[in-house]
């Protein structure tokens, strides 16, 4: 790596330690901030829908996300404001949910170009400067709606709105600072990867490279595509590498770089004494339960829509008359029972089961609120379980996963019933659950992984104790 046997090992050690520090310290802060921003955005969207100041996105629950996508920020007509802002705020909240549930926040999963995408996404709505004079259409439209709410709503709503917007502003201020710092490090990480991977490529002729700055640039350009593929070539950063290798002032440049990459001494000393915090892993498993809330909420909505379609299709003639009388006389509605076929995945056997629809739906809705209680470390649900002994927390987690798996089996059977057993005229209107069921499965895998990590680390620490080894 480079043309100095002394500089290379020091740089490897410095970058590796700094990357580990970012993974352990900065990345959790970014994820935690995005989780709070997601909660606030969802609350804002729900409040605005409730107050009828924006229109709900009818396709909100059917959109599939495979990666970070930018939110449309094109101009729109004033007459379309409630529809367009409703759609774009919905897309923004959905993308935040995806980030908090699926994205792996680590140094290796970021790059300079990737950070730019995140910054552009963060600016979808400029929370730190929400103004009706903003040149940005989304910010201007949202700010206009907020002003209308403040001029026409009750004091409680205005207070709730102000609190949400204040938290969004704080989240974005924190994210801006975190990403600025991360971007500075990713530039050095990019240079490090060139030294580590490009310099070791068979296409890189080290003997020629260090004859002159121009030759080193030529050799890096020659080997770069085979190592980095389509990743951008940042000439300015490569020029920094060449100066650190061949400039007359290179020793000062190298010393400055190593100093810049230093991890604070107090962190290093703390790390030497610190073992893996198994409690933190266990609580991360508890917090991961909040990822179940969004798909369950979508499922609850779809189930009720499907049930309503079936009910309306069957309420004809005398049945419709009886339904009208029931409502007029305030008679309690009869239970809705669906006869579904449950398929045992292990044995592939089929069993008939009666599903009492309304209690089943009520349980799903209850779980949405329950799981959302673990959204942040300051939430009551999180604090409560942080005081419970680990075995009880594990029992709780196992029970939740078992419940979700059983619910998923029932949902799959209901989904099949709705698609195949309804009358032809409404079949095309039935809303499927396949996407949400996949999401539930992925969330279960994620929570199980936390539990497995916790168990493995506890067992390792117990084994170390038995051997008389402690850190």
GROMACS .gro file of C-alpha atoms in nm:
model
  471
    1UNK     CA    1   0.000   0.000   0.000
    2UNK     CA    2   0.183   0.307  -0.122
    3UNK     CA    3   0.560   0.343  -0.132
    4UNK     CA    4   0.630   0.356   0.241
    5UNK     CA    5   0.664   0.054   0.465
    6UNK     CA    6   0.621   0.278   0.770
    7UNK     CA    7   0.309   0.473   0.662
    8UNK     CA    8   0.099   0.181   0.533
    9UNK     CA    9   0.057  -0.021   0.856
   10UNK     CA   10  -0.017   0.296   1.053
   11UNK     CA   11  -0.282   0.399   0.801
   12UNK     CA   12  -0.445   0.053   0.803
   13UNK     CA   13  -0.462   0.057   1.182
   14UNK     CA   14  -0.597   0.414   1.196
   15UNK     CA   15  -0.868   0.367   0.931
   16UNK     CA   16  -0.976   0.029   1.072
   17UNK     CA   17  -1.010   0.173   1.424
   18UNK     CA   18  -1.194   0.481   1.296
   19UNK     CA   19  -1.434   0.273   1.084
   20UNK     CA   20  -1.510   0.055   1.386
   21UNK     CA   21  -1.574   0.366   1.593
   22UNK     CA   22  -1.820   0.495   1.333
   23UNK     CA   23  -1.999   0.160   1.319
   24UNK     CA   24  -2.031   0.143   1.697
   25UNK     CA   25  -2.095   0.509   1.777
   26UNK     CA   26  -2.218   0.715   1.481
   27UNK     CA   27  -2.427   0.463   1.287
   28UNK     CA   28  -2.657   0.381   1.584
   29UNK     CA   29  -2.712   0.757   1.631
   30UNK     CA   30  -2.811   0.796   1.265
   31UNK     CA   31  -3.054   0.503   1.287
   32UNK     CA   32  -3.203   0.628   1.614
   33UNK     CA   33  -3.253   0.976   1.463
   34UNK     CA   34  -3.421   0.833   1.154
   35UNK     CA   35  -3.652   0.629   1.376
   36UNK     CA   36  -3.761   0.939   1.563
   37UNK     CA   37  -3.804   1.130   1.234
   38UNK     CA   38  -4.016   0.843   1.099
   39UNK     CA   39  -4.240   0.846   1.407
   40UNK     CA   40  -4.285   1.224   1.381
   41UNK     CA   41  -4.353   1.213   1.006
   42UNK     CA   42  -4.610   0.936   1.047
   43UNK     CA   43  -4.782   1.132   1.324
   44UNK     CA   44  -4.785   1.443   1.103
   45UNK     CA   45  -4.928   1.252   0.807
   46UNK     CA   46  -5.197   1.089   1.022
   47UNK     CA   47  -5.288   1.425   1.181
   48UNK     CA   48  -5.320   1.594   0.842
   49UNK     CA   49  -5.533   1.311   0.704
   50UNK     CA   50  -5.754   1.325   1.014
   51UNK     CA   51  -5.799   1.701   0.971
   52UNK     CA   52  -5.864   1.657   0.595
   53UNK     CA   53  -5.596   1.908   0.492
   54UNK     CA   54  -5.423   1.654   0.265
   55UNK     CA   55  -5.562   1.364   0.066
   56UNK     CA   56  -5.460   1.010   0.151
   57UNK     CA   57  -5.250   0.822  -0.104
   58UNK     CA   58  -5.479   0.538  -0.224
   59UNK     CA   59  -5.179   0.324  -0.329
   60UNK     CA   60  -4.978   0.391  -0.013
   61UNK     CA   61  -4.980   0.031   0.107
   62UNK     CA   62  -4.913  -0.131  -0.230
   63UNK     CA   63  -4.577   0.029  -0.312
   64UNK     CA   64  -4.269  -0.193  -0.314
   65UNK     CA   65  -3.932  -0.050  -0.212
   66UNK     CA   66  -3.599  -0.209  -0.301
   67UNK     CA   67  -3.362   0.078  -0.222
   68UNK     CA   68  -3.334   0.445  -0.128
   69UNK     CA   69  -3.553   0.645  -0.366
   70UNK     CA   70  -3.577   1.021  -0.401
   71UNK     CA   71  -3.907   1.197  -0.336
   72UNK     CA   72  -4.056   1.386  -0.630
   73UNK     CA   73  -4.000   1.760  -0.580
   74UNK     CA   74  -4.134   1.897  -0.908
   75UNK     CA   75  -4.359   2.201  -0.932
   76UNK     CA   76  -4.735   2.152  -0.900
   77UNK     CA   77  -5.047   2.364  -0.935
   78UNK     CA   78  -5.187   2.529  -0.620
   79UNK     CA   79  -5.520   2.351  -0.681
   80UNK     CA   80  -5.341   2.014  -0.652
   81UNK     CA   81  -5.161   2.102  -0.326
   82UNK     CA   82  -5.357   1.877  -0.087
   83UNK     CA   83  -5.326   1.579  -0.322
   84UNK     CA   84  -4.960   1.623  -0.416
   85UNK     CA   85  -4.833   1.698  -0.064
   86UNK     CA   86  -5.039   1.404   0.068
   87UNK     CA   87  -4.876   1.175  -0.189
   88UNK     CA   88  -4.521   1.303  -0.136
   89UNK     CA   89  -4.541   1.309   0.244
   90UNK     CA   90  -4.674   0.953   0.228
   91UNK     CA   91  -4.381   0.848   0.005
   92UNK     CA   92  -4.138   1.018   0.244
   93UNK     CA   93  -4.282   0.840   0.549
   94UNK     CA   94  -4.284   0.505   0.367
   95UNK     CA   95  -3.919   0.547   0.268
   96UNK     CA   96  -3.825   0.637   0.626
   97UNK     CA   97  -3.999   0.321   0.743
   98UNK     CA   98  -3.798   0.116   0.491
   99UNK     CA   99  -3.471   0.277   0.605
  100UNK     CA  100  -3.543   0.206   0.972
  101UNK     CA  101  -3.648  -0.153   0.903
  102UNK     CA  102  -3.419  -0.282   0.630
  103UNK     CA  103  -3.118  -0.059   0.570
  104UNK     CA  104  -2.787  -0.165   0.724
  105UNK     CA  105  -2.618   0.142   0.867
  106UNK     CA  106  -2.244   0.072   0.847
  107UNK     CA  107  -1.933   0.233   0.703
  108UNK     CA  108  -1.907  -0.035   0.434
  109UNK     CA  109  -2.267   0.026   0.328
  110UNK     CA  110  -2.203   0.395   0.264
  111UNK     CA  111  -2.000   0.572  -0.003
  112UNK     CA  112  -1.952   0.933  -0.109
  113UNK     CA  113  -2.221   0.902  -0.378
  114UNK     CA  114  -2.449   0.713  -0.138
  115UNK     CA  115  -2.422   0.989   0.122
  116UNK     CA  116  -2.522   1.242  -0.144
  117UNK     CA  117  -2.838   1.037  -0.209
  118UNK     CA  118  -2.917   1.042   0.163
  119UNK     CA  119  -2.865   1.418   0.184
  120UNK     CA  120  -3.092   1.472  -0.118
  121UNK     CA  121  -3.355   1.249   0.045
  122UNK     CA  122  -3.322   1.437   0.375
  123UNK     CA  123  -3.396   1.758   0.185
  124UNK     CA  124  -3.725   1.626   0.047
  125UNK     CA  125  -3.885   1.854   0.307
  126UNK     CA  126  -3.664   2.124   0.458
  127UNK     CA  127  -3.768   2.089   0.821
  128UNK     CA  128  -3.508   2.340   0.942
  129UNK     CA  129  -3.645   2.618   0.719
  130UNK     CA  130  -4.014   2.548   0.667
  131UNK     CA  131  -4.132   2.858   0.481
  132UNK     CA  132  -4.403   2.951   0.234
  133UNK     CA  133  -4.133   3.144   0.045
  134UNK     CA  134  -3.914   2.837   0.001
  135UNK     CA  135  -3.793   2.780  -0.356
  136UNK     CA  136  -3.852   2.408  -0.300
  137UNK     CA  137  -4.208   2.299  -0.401
  138UNK     CA  138  -4.251   2.032  -0.131
  139UNK     CA  139  -4.139   2.260   0.151
  140UNK     CA  140  -4.343   2.552   0.021
  141UNK     CA  141  -4.658   2.337  -0.016
  142UNK     CA  142  -4.623   2.174   0.326
  143UNK     CA  143  -4.554   2.509   0.492
  144UNK     CA  144  -4.866   2.657   0.331
  145UNK     CA  145  -5.080   2.374   0.468
  146UNK     CA  146  -4.922   2.411   0.813
  147UNK     CA  147  -5.004   2.784   0.812
  148UNK     CA  148  -5.365   2.709   0.720
  149UNK     CA  149  -5.388   2.462   1.008
  150UNK     CA  150  -5.246   2.711   1.257
  151UNK     CA  151  -5.501   2.970   1.147
  152UNK     CA  152  -5.805   2.743   1.164
  153UNK     CA  153  -5.745   2.460   1.411
  154UNK     CA  154  -5.802   2.432   1.786
  155UNK     CA  155  -5.525   2.497   2.039
  156UNK     CA  156  -5.465   2.125   2.108
  157UNK     CA  157  -5.411   2.047   1.739
  158UNK     CA  158  -5.181   2.348   1.697
  159UNK     CA  159  -4.978   2.235   2.002
  160UNK     CA  160  -4.945   1.882   1.864
  161UNK     CA  161  -4.847   2.016   1.523
  162UNK     CA  162  -4.582   2.248   1.668
  163UNK     CA  163  -4.432   1.966   1.876
  164UNK     CA  164  -4.406   1.736   1.572
  165UNK     CA  165  -4.244   2.003   1.355
  166UNK     CA  166  -4.000   2.098   1.632
  167UNK     CA  167  -3.887   1.736   1.663
  168UNK     CA  168  -3.854   1.703   1.284
  169UNK     CA  169  -3.635   2.016   1.280
  170UNK     CA  170  -3.415   1.877   1.561
  171UNK     CA  171  -3.382   1.541   1.383
  172UNK     CA  172  -3.275   1.707   1.059
  173UNK     CA  173  -3.025   1.933   1.236
  174UNK     CA  174  -2.869   1.626   1.400
  175UNK     CA  175  -2.869   1.426   1.074
  176UNK     CA  176  -2.704   1.712   0.884
  177UNK     CA  177  -2.419   1.726   1.136
  178UNK     CA  178  -2.381   1.347   1.145
  179UNK     CA  179  -2.372   1.314   0.766
  180UNK     CA  180  -2.124   1.603   0.729
  181UNK     CA  181  -1.887   1.426   0.965
  182UNK     CA  182  -1.949   1.089   0.798
  183UNK     CA  183  -1.888   1.238   0.451
  184UNK     CA  184  -1.546   1.367   0.564
  185UNK     CA  185  -1.451   1.020   0.684
  186UNK     CA  186  -1.589   0.845   0.374
  187UNK     CA  187  -1.353   1.055   0.161
  188UNK     CA  188  -1.059   0.917   0.359
  189UNK     CA  189  -1.213   0.569   0.347
  190UNK     CA  190  -1.236   0.599  -0.033
  191UNK     CA  191  -0.866   0.692  -0.049
  192UNK     CA  192  -0.786   0.404   0.185
  193UNK     CA  193  -0.971   0.155  -0.037
  194UNK     CA  194  -0.774   0.277  -0.340
  195UNK     CA  195  -0.449   0.221  -0.153
  196UNK     CA  196  -0.565  -0.118  -0.025
  197UNK     CA  197  -0.736  -0.257  -0.336
  198UNK     CA  198  -0.612  -0.066  -0.642
  199UNK     CA  199  -0.247  -0.064  -0.535
  200UNK     CA  200  -0.267  -0.443  -0.484
  201UNK     CA  201  -0.425  -0.503  -0.826
  202UNK     CA  202  -0.212  -0.686  -1.085
  203UNK     CA  203  -0.298  -0.402  -1.325
  204UNK     CA  204  -0.120  -0.152  -1.099
  205UNK     CA  205   0.253  -0.127  -1.171
  206UNK     CA  206   0.405  -0.002  -0.847
  207UNK     CA  207   0.751   0.026  -1.003
  208UNK     CA  208   0.625   0.277  -1.259
  209UNK     CA  209   0.369   0.450  -1.037
  210UNK     CA  210   0.613   0.614  -0.798
  211UNK     CA  211   0.842   0.751  -1.067
  212UNK     CA  212   0.625   1.062  -1.101
  213UNK     CA  213   0.285   1.203  -0.994
  214UNK     CA  214   0.153   1.173  -1.351
  215UNK     CA  215   0.256   0.808  -1.371
  216UNK     CA  216   0.088   0.727  -1.038
  217UNK     CA  217  -0.235   0.890  -1.161
  218UNK     CA  218  -0.213   0.688  -1.484
  219UNK     CA  219  -0.160   0.360  -1.297
  220UNK     CA  220  -0.451   0.427  -1.059
  221UNK     CA  221  -0.680   0.510  -1.354
  222UNK     CA  222  -0.567   0.194  -1.529
  223UNK     CA  223  -0.648  -0.039  -1.237
  224UNK     CA  224  -0.947   0.148  -1.090
  225UNK     CA  225  -1.231   0.004  -1.309
  226UNK     CA  226  -1.137  -0.358  -1.244
  227UNK     CA  227  -1.156  -0.299  -0.867
  228UNK     CA  228  -1.429  -0.035  -0.823
  229UNK     CA  229  -1.649  -0.111  -1.124
  230UNK     CA  230  -1.884   0.180  -1.193
  231UNK     CA  231  -1.807   0.367  -0.869
  232UNK     CA  232  -1.716   0.731  -0.945
  233UNK     CA  233  -1.352   0.828  -0.988
  234UNK     CA  234  -1.287   1.136  -0.773
  235UNK     CA  235  -0.982   1.303  -0.926
  236UNK     CA  236  -0.937   1.549  -0.638
  237UNK     CA  237  -0.918   1.268  -0.380
  238UNK     CA  238  -0.677   1.067  -0.596
  239UNK     CA  239  -0.458   1.378  -0.624
  240UNK     CA  240  -0.452   1.388  -0.241
  241UNK     CA  241  -0.324   1.028  -0.241
  242UNK     CA  242  -0.049   1.119  -0.487
  243UNK     CA  243   0.057   1.420  -0.276
  244UNK     CA  244   0.072   1.196   0.032
  245UNK     CA  245   0.300   0.965  -0.168
  246UNK     CA  246   0.522   1.200  -0.370
  247UNK     CA  247   0.489   1.562  -0.258
  248UNK     CA  248   0.795   1.727  -0.105
  249UNK     CA  249   0.575   1.795   0.196
  250UNK     CA  250   0.442   1.436   0.213
  251UNK     CA  251   0.557   1.361   0.570
  252UNK     CA  252   0.354   1.652   0.708
  253UNK     CA  253   0.054   1.548   0.497
  254UNK     CA  254   0.076   1.191   0.627
  255UNK     CA  255   0.109   1.303   0.988
  256UNK     CA  256  -0.193   1.531   0.945
  257UNK     CA  257  -0.394   1.244   0.796
  258UNK     CA  258  -0.309   1.004   1.078
  259UNK     CA  259  -0.395   1.274   1.333
  260UNK     CA  260  -0.728   1.335   1.160
  261UNK     CA  261  -0.809   0.962   1.180
  262UNK     CA  262  -0.727   0.930   1.549
  263UNK     CA  263  -1.003   0.794   1.770
  264UNK     CA  264  -1.036   0.990   2.093
  265UNK     CA  265  -0.816   0.839   2.361
  266UNK     CA  266  -1.097   0.818   2.617
  267UNK     CA  267  -1.294   0.606   2.370
  268UNK     CA  268  -0.999   0.372   2.320
  269UNK     CA  269  -0.946   0.330   2.694
  270UNK     CA  270  -1.317   0.272   2.750
  271UNK     CA  271  -1.322   0.016   2.470
  272UNK     CA  272  -1.036  -0.182   2.624
  273UNK     CA  273  -1.239  -0.228   2.941
  274UNK     CA  274  -1.574  -0.275   2.773
  275UNK     CA  275  -1.710  -0.617   2.684
  276UNK     CA  276  -1.994  -0.663   2.439
  277UNK     CA  277  -2.309  -0.518   2.593
  278UNK     CA  278  -2.549  -0.810   2.566
  279UNK     CA  279  -2.824  -0.602   2.725
  280UNK     CA  280  -2.799  -0.357   2.437
  281UNK     CA  281  -2.834  -0.641   2.184
  282UNK     CA  282  -3.137  -0.774   2.370
  283UNK     CA  283  -3.300  -0.431   2.376
  284UNK     CA  284  -3.227  -0.391   2.004
  285UNK     CA  285  -3.434  -0.708   1.958
  286UNK     CA  286  -3.717  -0.551   2.160
  287UNK     CA  287  -3.693  -0.229   1.960
  288UNK     CA  288  -3.703  -0.424   1.633
  289UNK     CA  289  -4.062  -0.521   1.717
  290UNK     CA  290  -4.173  -0.173   1.607
  291UNK     CA  291  -4.100  -0.282   1.248
  292UNK     CA  292  -4.405  -0.514   1.269
  293UNK     CA  293  -4.639  -0.217   1.319
  294UNK     CA  294  -4.641  -0.082   0.963
  295UNK     CA  295  -4.724  -0.409   0.780
  296UNK     CA  296  -4.982  -0.501   1.046
  297UNK     CA  297  -5.146  -0.160   1.010
  298UNK     CA  298  -5.164  -0.209   0.632
  299UNK     CA  299  -5.305  -0.559   0.680
  300UNK     CA  300  -5.572  -0.431   0.919
  301UNK     CA  301  -5.681  -0.174   0.662
  302UNK     CA  302  -5.691  -0.426   0.377
  303UNK     CA  303  -5.880  -0.688   0.578
  304UNK     CA  304  -6.152  -0.440   0.667
  305UNK     CA  305  -6.181  -0.322   0.308
  306UNK     CA  306  -6.211  -0.681   0.183
  307UNK     CA  307  -6.468  -0.766   0.451
  308UNK     CA  308  -6.669  -0.456   0.359
  309UNK     CA  309  -6.669  -0.555  -0.010
  310UNK     CA  310  -6.793  -0.905   0.073
  311UNK     CA  311  -7.056  -0.770   0.310
  312UNK     CA  312  -7.188  -0.520   0.053
  313UNK     CA  313  -7.197  -0.787  -0.217
  314UNK     CA  314  -7.404  -1.018   0.004
  315UNK     CA  315  -7.643  -0.748   0.132
  316UNK     CA  316  -7.900  -0.773  -0.143
  317UNK     CA  317  -8.280  -0.801  -0.130
  318UNK     CA  318  -8.408  -0.924   0.207
  319UNK     CA  319  -8.055  -0.933   0.350
  320UNK     CA  320  -8.011  -0.564   0.276
  321UNK     CA  321  -8.345  -0.488   0.445
  322UNK     CA  322  -8.242  -0.678   0.759
  323UNK     CA  323  -7.911  -0.490   0.767
  324UNK     CA  324  -8.092  -0.155   0.743
  325UNK     CA  325  -8.327  -0.254   1.028
  326UNK     CA  326  -8.034  -0.373   1.241
  327UNK     CA  327  -7.864  -0.034   1.211
  328UNK     CA  328  -8.192   0.154   1.271
  329UNK     CA  329  -8.268  -0.046   1.587
  330UNK     CA  330  -7.904  -0.035   1.702
  331UNK     CA  331  -7.890  -0.413   1.721
  332UNK     CA  332  -7.541  -0.555   1.774
  333UNK     CA  333  -7.389  -0.693   1.458
  334UNK     CA  334  -7.362  -1.070   1.428
  335UNK     CA  335  -7.012  -1.219   1.434
  336UNK     CA  336  -6.850  -1.263   1.094
  337UNK     CA  337  -6.701  -1.609   1.066
  338UNK     CA  338  -6.480  -1.712   0.776
  339UNK     CA  339  -6.418  -2.082   0.709
  340UNK     CA  340  -6.059  -2.097   0.587
  341UNK     CA  341  -5.809  -2.372   0.512
  342UNK     CA  342  -5.485  -2.363   0.713
  343UNK     CA  343  -5.188  -2.534   0.550
  344UNK     CA  344  -4.922  -2.679   0.780
  345UNK     CA  345  -4.590  -2.584   0.618
  346UNK     CA  346  -4.406  -2.869   0.789
  347UNK     CA  347  -4.637  -3.158   0.694
  348UNK     CA  348  -4.820  -2.987   0.404
  349UNK     CA  349  -5.148  -3.105   0.560
  350UNK     CA  350  -5.465  -2.898   0.549
  351UNK     CA  351  -5.697  -2.811   0.836
  352UNK     CA  352  -6.024  -2.622   0.830
  353UNK     CA  353  -6.055  -2.340   1.080
  354UNK     CA  354  -6.322  -2.085   1.162
  355UNK     CA  355  -6.191  -1.728   1.194
  356UNK     CA  356  -6.395  -1.488   1.404
  357UNK     CA  357  -6.315  -1.186   1.191
  358UNK     CA  358  -6.375  -0.885   1.420
  359UNK     CA  359  -6.180  -1.008   1.726
  360UNK     CA  360  -5.899  -1.120   1.493
  361UNK     CA  361  -5.882  -0.771   1.336
  362UNK     CA  362  -5.906  -0.604   1.676
  363UNK     CA  363  -5.602  -0.802   1.794
  364UNK     CA  364  -5.402  -0.690   1.490
  365UNK     CA  365  -5.494  -0.326   1.550
  366UNK     CA  366  -5.401  -0.356   1.916
  367UNK     CA  367  -5.061  -0.497   1.821
  368UNK     CA  368  -4.992  -0.198   1.594
  369UNK     CA  369  -5.015   0.041   1.888
  370UNK     CA  370  -4.831  -0.201   2.116
  371UNK     CA  371  -4.532  -0.247   1.882
  372UNK     CA  372  -4.511   0.125   1.809
  373UNK     CA  373  -4.447   0.171   2.181
  374UNK     CA  374  -4.091   0.043   2.122
  375UNK     CA  375  -4.004   0.296   1.850
  376UNK     CA  376  -3.739   0.492   2.046
  377UNK     CA  377  -3.529   0.449   2.358
  378UNK     CA  378  -3.732   0.722   2.526
  379UNK     CA  379  -4.062   0.544   2.463
  380UNK     CA  380  -4.248   0.397   2.764
  381UNK     CA  381  -4.245   0.046   2.617
  382UNK     CA  382  -3.868   0.048   2.570
  383UNK     CA  383  -3.804   0.185   2.919
  384UNK     CA  384  -4.032  -0.075   3.077
  385UNK     CA  385  -3.856  -0.372   2.918
  386UNK     CA  386  -3.513  -0.225   2.986
  387UNK     CA  387  -3.584  -0.287   3.358
  388UNK     CA  388  -3.697  -0.650   3.316
  389UNK     CA  389  -3.450  -0.937   3.366
  390UNK     CA  390  -3.316  -1.092   3.040
  391UNK     CA  391  -3.488  -1.435   3.069
  392UNK     CA  392  -3.829  -1.266   3.094
  393UNK     CA  393  -3.747  -1.041   2.797
  394UNK     CA  394  -3.648  -1.347   2.595
  395UNK     CA  395  -3.975  -1.519   2.687
  396UNK     CA  396  -4.162  -1.211   2.575
  397UNK     CA  397  -3.974  -1.195   2.243
  398UNK     CA  398  -4.029  -1.565   2.174
  399UNK     CA  399  -4.399  -1.524   2.245
  400UNK     CA  400  -4.427  -1.226   2.008
  401UNK     CA  401  -4.249  -1.410   1.727
  402UNK     CA  402  -4.469  -1.715   1.782
  403UNK     CA  403  -4.780  -1.495   1.776
  404UNK     CA  404  -4.671  -1.322   1.454
  405UNK     CA  405  -4.599  -1.656   1.288
  406UNK     CA  406  -4.944  -1.790   1.386
  407UNK     CA  407  -5.111  -1.469   1.271
  408UNK     CA  408  -4.922  -1.491   0.940
  409UNK     CA  409  -5.050  -1.845   0.882
  410UNK     CA  410  -5.407  -1.727   0.945
  411UNK     CA  411  -5.357  -1.423   0.723
  412UNK     CA  412  -5.229  -1.638   0.439
  413UNK     CA  413  -5.542  -1.853   0.467
  414UNK     CA  414  -5.767  -1.545   0.474
  415UNK     CA  415  -5.583  -1.399   0.175
  416UNK     CA  416  -5.646  -1.718  -0.022
  417UNK     CA  417  -6.012  -1.720   0.086
  418UNK     CA  418  -6.069  -1.359  -0.017
  419UNK     CA  419  -5.907  -1.415  -0.356
  420UNK     CA  420  -6.074  -1.745  -0.443
  421UNK     CA  421  -6.403  -1.767  -0.255
  422UNK     CA  422  -6.561  -1.430  -0.324
  423UNK     CA  423  -6.816  -1.359  -0.595
  424UNK     CA  424  -6.660  -1.279  -0.937
  425UNK     CA  425  -6.787  -0.920  -0.954
  426UNK     CA  426  -6.578  -0.808  -0.652
  427UNK     CA  427  -6.277  -1.035  -0.697
  428UNK     CA  428  -6.075  -0.774  -0.887
  429UNK     CA  429  -6.128  -0.526  -0.603
  430UNK     CA  430  -5.996  -0.760  -0.332
  431UNK     CA  431  -5.667  -0.634  -0.189
  432UNK     CA  432  -5.395  -0.897  -0.153
  433UNK     CA  433  -5.168  -0.939   0.149
  434UNK     CA  434  -4.862  -1.101  -0.011
  435UNK     CA  435  -4.636  -0.795   0.020
  436UNK     CA  436  -4.721  -0.739   0.387
  437UNK     CA  437  -4.678  -1.111   0.464
  438UNK     CA  438  -4.329  -1.098   0.310
  439UNK     CA  439  -4.249  -0.791   0.519
  440UNK     CA  440  -4.367  -0.967   0.836
  441UNK     CA  441  -4.144  -1.264   0.751
  442UNK     CA  442  -3.841  -1.036   0.699
  443UNK     CA  443  -3.912  -0.852   1.025
  444UNK     CA  444  -3.929  -1.187   1.206
  445UNK     CA  445  -3.592  -1.288   1.059
  446UNK     CA  446  -3.446  -0.955   1.174
  447UNK     CA  447  -3.571  -0.997   1.532
  448UNK     CA  448  -3.456  -1.361   1.543
  449UNK     CA  449  -3.110  -1.249   1.433
  450UNK     CA  450  -3.086  -1.011   1.729
  451UNK     CA  451  -3.195  -1.293   1.962
  452UNK     CA  452  -2.937  -1.529   1.810
  453UNK     CA  453  -2.662  -1.264   1.848
  454UNK     CA  454  -2.764  -1.208   2.210
  455UNK     CA  455  -2.767  -1.580   2.291
  456UNK     CA  456  -2.431  -1.642   2.121
  457UNK     CA  457  -2.262  -1.355   2.307
  458UNK     CA  458  -2.408  -1.459   2.644
  459UNK     CA  459  -2.287  -1.817   2.590
  460UNK     CA  460  -1.943  -1.693   2.487
  461UNK     CA  461  -1.913  -1.473   2.796
  462UNK     CA  462  -2.024  -1.761   3.021
  463UNK     CA  463  -1.764  -1.988   2.861
  464UNK     CA  464  -1.494  -1.725   2.915
  465UNK     CA  465  -1.590  -1.700   3.281
  466UNK     CA  466  -1.566  -2.079   3.324
  467UNK     CA  467  -1.217  -2.066   3.174
  468UNK     CA  468  -1.123  -1.786   3.412
  469UNK     CA  469  -1.081  -1.536   3.130
  470UNK     CA  470  -1.220  -1.185   3.167
  471UNK     CA  471  -1.162  -0.859   2.978
   0.00000   0.00000   0.00000
